[in-house]
């Protein structure tokens, strides 16, 4: 696999580098939504998920999810095929509830990090106290010197979304750290 | 069994023999030994030479504070480490160690001649000796000093090891796992709080490891220790870390830990890091670091065989090693008496205990008598003899301040104790205040700045019972402060060894003080005499004394020397110690490798490197790369045998003649979207935006509020409410930050939002007369004719079936397009265009050609042709400033008096008189080359290239009043000659701009 | 490394996530063109350099991305409080209370 430019549509799992499973997730539809919180109800209807109001909140429906990253900022995640439908749906509320809906599907690459030692692996470069990130929430933070959005699915399943050009650095550090965990020291 | 090892004694594993080499000779030790303990077991005390006088030295301590026994260790190619403390380095089969600072050998060292010339090397000798003549500095002094300076030899090869780092959060961090730390861990651990306890040694226990006679709660010390460690290990809320040193204590309870992982292993597991830096954020910190023994200051106190009584006790009780056959104890503190008793019990002949005090506890005298040890009360030590090992000690009675005649006692070990100094280094990192205890003559912790608790000997409480009690309380306080309920355990102690003592300056002597070599800082060879000399020569503050004498500047950072240096300096100054002050302790607590600090940031990960979606193609096509901010960008694409000059000339020519393609993906991109987008753009950028139609672009210029150029880029209006803003590569994050700042804090009422789309899009620039011909067949949904899609247009269409934002813009002066497609398709589209472009001899070009082509057109690069003090008018782009706008960022500043003053530096072109001469970027410009030096510099060259299109060199420069100097000759003085050039307009090529319309 | 309380996230987080952004409570004038050279100079360049309680701005740039205000003691480096952009500065009495 070309780690520099993962143009892939199927998940790719890193060769067994250590106890934690590292997977590059397939492409998805990803929007940056900026909107005055007063318009949240309309946006929730447009997207079909109740957008969380609290920073770090992460809400899901069967095929879509939304995470609140800032007081007026959400990331909307959906399937690849949903892009135009979502754009059309938000275009419908624009005149009443002005907002910015920007396609960032290709800006980021998502890495899934799974296993008993997933949280431990992340402590190599994430300065946050991971115990304070409850399952079902996520935050924008740092992994080493790269800005990332860190989602926590469950206690032992995380996802990192990182800008494409920062991806190789983050990915390679994760593999180095995973090998380090495997070394037993 | 080696001569000085006591079978079965201590905590080492006598059954597992280990062989290692020291200075080429093979020695035997046992598992659990340090290099120092193993060498001592072989009767070897001489382990190194001192820094300045090259005096023979042996270990003084049994711990990380060791100043003398520094060795180099080799673990294979690239794995040499100097200045390792032999008292800390564990042995393993195959370890290679060597002594330092000697030539040709440790026993016979030529450099020891310095010891005879000591009068030349007095305090401040650097400042006195190397003063004149000035010309000697570069050629003589500096090379000599450099050759002589430093202890070990620096490794010369790249370090092949890997290093790691971790963040860790906990409720209670306990530093030090002696009795106080362990009791704290038990209390805090039992409360349920998250506890981390660290200790720099191989095993936990601290002083308990050297005091197996103590009974704690009915158990022997070692049984209690192992039960305690078992209990702690059984708690999943407690993390125990050995070989881990807390090296720095930073704001809000962040403590840095350096953990050594592999230096003690003969076989290292694959992918294991050598060391790991932990950045711990603790709710509460307990400092239980104990105390460090204090040397006595007397002539010859540095000979091999002279060491701390406490160290001798540790070698005996923990390692089962006798430090000699015949020992003398010299002390001012009760603790050394126990050392004497333990040694005597182990079969060492203890010739005498010389105590400086007149009064001794009767039970001590009785015990000494029982063991046949001579007791010399009220005695001093005036000197020692022996070259490579102490042979005898001269002791003198002191009566009413008068020193009597000396008596010589033979010995091969002289064990000293001048009291104990609480270890407050980490506490000092926090800027916690220290209080002077004038009775004990020690500094104790005072006011705290952090949520920390200090327990045991670290706050002057001697003895194991008090350490346990104090530690348990500190652990409880910490856990309670972290929100837990605690129960404090009780630890009744029997056979504890408490006691007190007095401290001294130099010990009284009957010898000439001017000739005494009474060392204070062993490693840096600072004597008591040096300290007094420094004071005589005018040093009054301890900080000055320190720098003048180098006292406390050795690798032990004054752990042994600071207190003695201070009390002697205070005596010389005639003030109380606290008035003279204590030097500041700074991180790291012990020497720490660069690798630990670097962590994962080495080699390819030294710094984060950003790569574009097309980077892989450039790499496969053998591009040369250059770093541009964090990005690596294709610089040029050399064909075989081409140098940069030829490659760039070819790329420029191909682009101007037919077609070039360029990866512009690194350009910053910001989506500005919302009903107030145009109002926001009007306020941010100098240009007017209201009348820009959707589908059109404009060059945008961004100023700081101070009126200077901050950034620029082409901005396309996609719709009434949406702009696609581009920024410079390096300016992307800065511009977005600046925009967000204004939007969030100055104009929160505006309904407009910003999103970085730099990485959403891969951007391919196509330039040259055949650019349109190439892309036309690929484009769907946009007529590319001159009429329908003129220069400075933008369109959302499809290119090669991929949704795209297509710009018709040019940074080369040629017909140009920039195609933005979602990043995942970047390389795919690049390859398609490259393939189709073969019919036009398409030429991929890099950043260097881009720079040349734009310079030929006089297009500026922000940050190269501007430097943060350049206004739009200075840069010759005043046309980009909207004249009728009511306000924009930086507008008011353009009327500042100094920005409208005459004679500002203006951007101009320069053509050298010799068309082949290339000016150096950054070269200074003068009007008259014959004026006297220093000349008046009126500007500098900002850009300079070979222009293939013009067949000559071109340059851009900022020059005072430049635009009024058209045609004038200016001069550029270089080291070997003065160059001349004529001032021209900035546009060198196609000034009418005809080629844009091709 | 400091810990900083983000008033938007309502969490105390590592300094690495934040960027310093200069002195606080310096509003851009409504009508810069109406200002004298001296007034404009003061707005641009003249800043407090206080030993002690300092009003300053930070941005939670690697977090919620908001600019906010903080009061920090420049001697001890301790934050007295942080508060959202646009809210008034705490009074001296309030700061004294926080300092305790």
PDB file of C-alpha atoms in Angstrom, chain A residues 2 4-9 17 27-30 32-36 72-73 80 83 94 97-108 117 120-131 143-147 163-166 168-170 172-173 176-177 179-185, chain B residues 163-169 194 239 261-262 265 268-273 276 278 600-601 604-617 619-620 630-632 671 673-676 721-722 736 740 744 751-761 821-828:
ATOM      1  CA  UNK A   2       1.133   3.487  -0.709  1.00  0.00           C
ATOM      2  CA  UNK A   4       1.607   8.522   1.350  1.00  0.00           C
ATOM      3  CA  UNK A   5      -1.477   8.534  -0.800  1.00  0.00           C
ATOM      4  CA  UNK A   6      -3.966   6.005   0.322  1.00  0.00           C
ATOM      5  CA  UNK A   7      -6.519   6.140  -2.443  1.00  0.00           C
ATOM      6  CA  UNK A   8      -8.546   3.217  -1.321  1.00  0.00           C
ATOM      7  CA  UNK A   9     -12.143   2.322  -1.048  1.00  0.00           C
ATOM      8  CA  UNK A  17       2.698  -4.457  13.891  1.00  0.00           C
ATOM      9  CA  UNK A  27     -13.549   7.045   2.113  1.00  0.00           C
ATOM     10  CA  UNK A  28     -16.697   8.613   3.495  1.00  0.00           C
ATOM     11  CA  UNK A  29     -18.700  11.768   3.063  1.00  0.00           C
ATOM     12  CA  UNK A  30     -17.565  14.363   5.519  1.00  0.00           C
ATOM     13  CA  UNK A  32     -17.800  20.772   8.028  1.00  0.00           C
ATOM     14  CA  UNK A  33     -20.953  22.489   9.224  1.00  0.00           C
ATOM     15  CA  UNK A  34     -20.714  25.966  10.710  1.00  0.00           C
ATOM     16  CA  UNK A  35     -23.956  27.344  11.994  1.00  0.00           C
ATOM     17  CA  UNK A  36     -25.353  29.552  14.731  1.00  0.00           C
ATOM     18  CA  UNK A  72     -20.686  26.647  16.124  1.00  0.00           C
ATOM     19  CA  UNK A  73     -18.884  23.780  14.435  1.00  0.00           C
ATOM     20  CA  UNK A  80     -20.107   8.090   0.167  1.00  0.00           C
ATOM     21  CA  UNK A  83     -23.118  13.603  -0.444  1.00  0.00           C
ATOM     22  CA  UNK A  94     -30.102  28.082   3.775  1.00  0.00           C
ATOM     23  CA  UNK A  97     -31.022  29.395   8.519  1.00  0.00           C
ATOM     24  CA  UNK A  98     -27.815  30.634   6.933  1.00  0.00           C
ATOM     25  CA  UNK A  99     -24.837  28.393   7.501  1.00  0.00           C
ATOM     26  CA  UNK A 100     -21.744  27.049   5.843  1.00  0.00           C
ATOM     27  CA  UNK A 101     -21.659  23.440   4.707  1.00  0.00           C
ATOM     28  CA  UNK A 102     -18.273  22.593   3.252  1.00  0.00           C
ATOM     29  CA  UNK A 103     -17.237  19.298   1.782  1.00  0.00           C
ATOM     30  CA  UNK A 104     -14.129  18.061   3.559  1.00  0.00           C
ATOM     31  CA  UNK A 105     -14.446  14.408   2.572  1.00  0.00           C
ATOM     32  CA  UNK A 106     -10.996  14.375   1.040  1.00  0.00           C
ATOM     33  CA  UNK A 107      -9.344  16.638   3.565  1.00  0.00           C
ATOM     34  CA  UNK A 108      -9.060  13.880   6.114  1.00  0.00           C
ATOM     35  CA  UNK A 117      -4.166  -1.445  24.579  1.00  0.00           C
ATOM     36  CA  UNK A 120      -2.243   3.089  25.885  1.00  0.00           C
ATOM     37  CA  UNK A 121      -1.031   3.323  22.305  1.00  0.00           C
ATOM     38  CA  UNK A 122      -2.519   6.789  21.955  1.00  0.00           C
ATOM     39  CA  UNK A 123      -0.691   8.051  25.043  1.00  0.00           C
ATOM     40  CA  UNK A 124       2.558   8.015  23.082  1.00  0.00           C
ATOM     41  CA  UNK A 125       1.582  11.298  21.463  1.00  0.00           C
ATOM     42  CA  UNK A 126      -1.790  12.515  22.712  1.00  0.00           C
ATOM     43  CA  UNK A 127      -1.473  14.968  25.612  1.00  0.00           C
ATOM     44  CA  UNK A 128      -5.129  14.683  26.637  1.00  0.00           C
ATOM     45  CA  UNK A 129      -6.249  12.567  29.547  1.00  0.00           C
ATOM     46  CA  UNK A 130      -7.992   9.848  27.555  1.00  0.00           C
ATOM     47  CA  UNK A 131      -9.973   8.733  30.612  1.00  0.00           C
ATOM     48  CA  UNK A 143      -1.391  13.655  18.123  1.00  0.00           C
ATOM     49  CA  UNK A 144       2.267  14.539  18.280  1.00  0.00           C
ATOM     50  CA  UNK A 145       2.420  17.776  16.261  1.00  0.00           C
ATOM     51  CA  UNK A 146      -0.560  16.965  14.062  1.00  0.00           C
ATOM     52  CA  UNK A 147      -4.043  18.265  14.765  1.00  0.00           C
ATOM     53  CA  UNK A 163      -5.535  15.946   7.497  1.00  0.00           C
ATOM     54  CA  UNK A 164      -4.249  14.029   4.521  1.00  0.00           C
ATOM     55  CA  UNK A 165      -0.736  15.467   4.488  1.00  0.00           C
ATOM     56  CA  UNK A 166      -0.294  14.787   8.184  1.00  0.00           C
ATOM     57  CA  UNK A 168       1.867   9.533   7.010  1.00  0.00           C
ATOM     58  CA  UNK A 169       3.472  11.009  10.128  1.00  0.00           C
ATOM     59  CA  UNK A 170       0.610   9.947  12.381  1.00  0.00           C
ATOM     60  CA  UNK A 172       3.979   5.777  10.989  1.00  0.00           C
ATOM     61  CA  UNK A 173       4.163   6.899  14.629  1.00  0.00           C
ATOM     62  CA  UNK A 176       6.321   2.480  15.665  1.00  0.00           C
ATOM     63  CA  UNK A 177       4.427   2.683  18.953  1.00  0.00           C
ATOM     64  CA  UNK A 179       5.785  -2.330  17.646  1.00  0.00           C
ATOM     65  CA  UNK A 180       7.047  -0.819  20.863  1.00  0.00           C
ATOM     66  CA  UNK A 181       4.057  -2.268  22.714  1.00  0.00           C
ATOM     67  CA  UNK A 182       4.832  -5.637  21.137  1.00  0.00           C
ATOM     68  CA  UNK A 183       8.423  -5.461  22.370  1.00  0.00           C
ATOM     69  CA  UNK A 184       7.184  -5.761  25.949  1.00  0.00           C
ATOM     70  CA  UNK A 185       9.242  -2.848  27.210  1.00  0.00           C
TER      71      UNK A 185
ATOM     72  CA  UNK B 163      13.563   6.394  22.131  1.00  0.00           C
ATOM     73  CA  UNK B 164       9.999   6.636  23.256  1.00  0.00           C
ATOM     74  CA  UNK B 165       7.640   8.943  25.053  1.00  0.00           C
ATOM     75  CA  UNK B 166       4.329   8.743  26.844  1.00  0.00           C
ATOM     76  CA  UNK B 167       1.807  10.983  28.483  1.00  0.00           C
ATOM     77  CA  UNK B 168       0.437   9.771  31.787  1.00  0.00           C
ATOM     78  CA  UNK B 169      -2.269  11.167  34.051  1.00  0.00           C
ATOM     79  CA  UNK B 194      -4.488   6.265  40.728  1.00  0.00           C
ATOM     80  CA  UNK B 239       1.902   1.679  38.753  1.00  0.00           C
ATOM     81  CA  UNK B 261      14.668   0.349  29.577  1.00  0.00           C
ATOM     82  CA  UNK B 262      17.529  -1.547  28.011  1.00  0.00           C
ATOM     83  CA  UNK B 265      20.149  -5.913  29.317  1.00  0.00           C
ATOM     84  CA  UNK B 268      17.542  -6.284  23.842  1.00  0.00           C
ATOM     85  CA  UNK B 269      14.134  -7.315  22.478  1.00  0.00           C
ATOM     86  CA  UNK B 270      13.356  -6.143  18.943  1.00  0.00           C
ATOM     87  CA  UNK B 271      11.772  -2.689  18.617  1.00  0.00           C
ATOM     88  CA  UNK B 272      12.358  -1.958  22.286  1.00  0.00           C
ATOM     89  CA  UNK B 273      13.175   1.684  22.929  1.00  0.00           C
ATOM     90  CA  UNK B 276      11.325   6.596  27.502  1.00  0.00           C
ATOM     91  CA  UNK B 278       7.090  10.177  30.565  1.00  0.00           C
ATOM     92  CA  UNK B 600      10.246   9.616  18.333  1.00  0.00           C
ATOM     93  CA  UNK B 601      11.521  12.777  16.653  1.00  0.00           C
ATOM     94  CA  UNK B 604      12.267  10.605   9.048  1.00  0.00           C
ATOM     95  CA  UNK B 605      10.166  11.741  12.008  1.00  0.00           C
ATOM     96  CA  UNK B 606      12.499  14.448  13.195  1.00  0.00           C
ATOM     97  CA  UNK B 607       9.835  16.873  12.106  1.00  0.00           C
ATOM     98  CA  UNK B 608       6.432  16.293  10.625  1.00  0.00           C
ATOM     99  CA  UNK B 609       6.731  16.377   6.833  1.00  0.00           C
ATOM    100  CA  UNK B 610       3.624  17.152   4.839  1.00  0.00           C
ATOM    101  CA  UNK B 611       3.309  15.573   1.415  1.00  0.00           C
ATOM    102  CA  UNK B 612       0.846  16.345  -1.354  1.00  0.00           C
ATOM    103  CA  UNK B 613      -1.299  13.741  -3.107  1.00  0.00           C
ATOM    104  CA  UNK B 614       1.067  14.050  -6.085  1.00  0.00           C
ATOM    105  CA  UNK B 615       4.252  13.753  -4.033  1.00  0.00           C
ATOM    106  CA  UNK B 616       4.517  10.034  -4.757  1.00  0.00           C
ATOM    107  CA  UNK B 617       4.615  10.682  -8.513  1.00  0.00           C
ATOM    108  CA  UNK B 619       9.342  10.836  -5.967  1.00  0.00           C
ATOM    109  CA  UNK B 620       8.971   8.083  -8.523  1.00  0.00           C
ATOM    110  CA  UNK B 630       6.275  21.846   6.778  1.00  0.00           C
ATOM    111  CA  UNK B 631       5.738  20.616   3.225  1.00  0.00           C
ATOM    112  CA  UNK B 632       8.248  18.931   1.057  1.00  0.00           C
ATOM    113  CA  UNK B 671     -13.745  28.521   1.934  1.00  0.00           C
ATOM    114  CA  UNK B 673     -19.149  31.142   2.996  1.00  0.00           C
ATOM    115  CA  UNK B 674     -22.311  32.824   4.230  1.00  0.00           C
ATOM    116  CA  UNK B 675     -24.603  35.775   3.499  1.00  0.00           C
ATOM    117  CA  UNK B 676     -21.970  38.257   4.743  1.00  0.00           C
ATOM    118  CA  UNK B 721     -22.216  33.901  -0.814  1.00  0.00           C
ATOM    119  CA  UNK B 722     -19.123  31.809  -1.397  1.00  0.00           C
ATOM    120  CA  UNK B 736      -7.059  31.406   8.706  1.00  0.00           C
ATOM    121  CA  UNK B 740     -11.016  33.696  12.629  1.00  0.00           C
ATOM    122  CA  UNK B 744     -14.819  35.785  16.418  1.00  0.00           C
ATOM    123  CA  UNK B 751     -22.972  35.713   9.129  1.00  0.00           C
ATOM    124  CA  UNK B 752     -20.005  34.136   7.459  1.00  0.00           C
ATOM    125  CA  UNK B 753     -17.962  31.045   8.237  1.00  0.00           C
ATOM    126  CA  UNK B 754     -14.515  29.818   7.345  1.00  0.00           C
ATOM    127  CA  UNK B 755     -13.304  26.322   6.583  1.00  0.00           C
ATOM    128  CA  UNK B 756      -9.812  25.256   5.633  1.00  0.00           C
ATOM    129  CA  UNK B 757      -9.974  23.322   2.389  1.00  0.00           C
ATOM    130  CA  UNK B 758      -6.241  23.251   1.683  1.00  0.00           C
ATOM    131  CA  UNK B 759      -6.207  19.495   1.863  1.00  0.00           C
ATOM    132  CA  UNK B 760      -9.629  18.888   0.370  1.00  0.00           C
ATOM    133  CA  UNK B 761      -8.232  19.791  -3.011  1.00  0.00           C
ATOM    134  CA  UNK B 821     -10.023  18.161  -7.672  1.00  0.00           C
ATOM    135  CA  UNK B 822     -10.802  16.271  -4.468  1.00  0.00           C
ATOM    136  CA  UNK B 823      -7.475  15.170  -3.101  1.00  0.00           C
ATOM    137  CA  UNK B 824      -7.987  11.464  -3.598  1.00  0.00           C
ATOM    138  CA  UNK B 825      -8.111  12.043  -7.363  1.00  0.00           C
ATOM    139  CA  UNK B 826      -5.065  14.300  -7.522  1.00  0.00           C
ATOM    140  CA  UNK B 827      -2.533  11.792  -8.664  1.00  0.00           C
ATOM    141  CA  UNK B 828      -4.937  10.059 -11.014  1.00  0.00           C
TER     142      UNK B 828
END
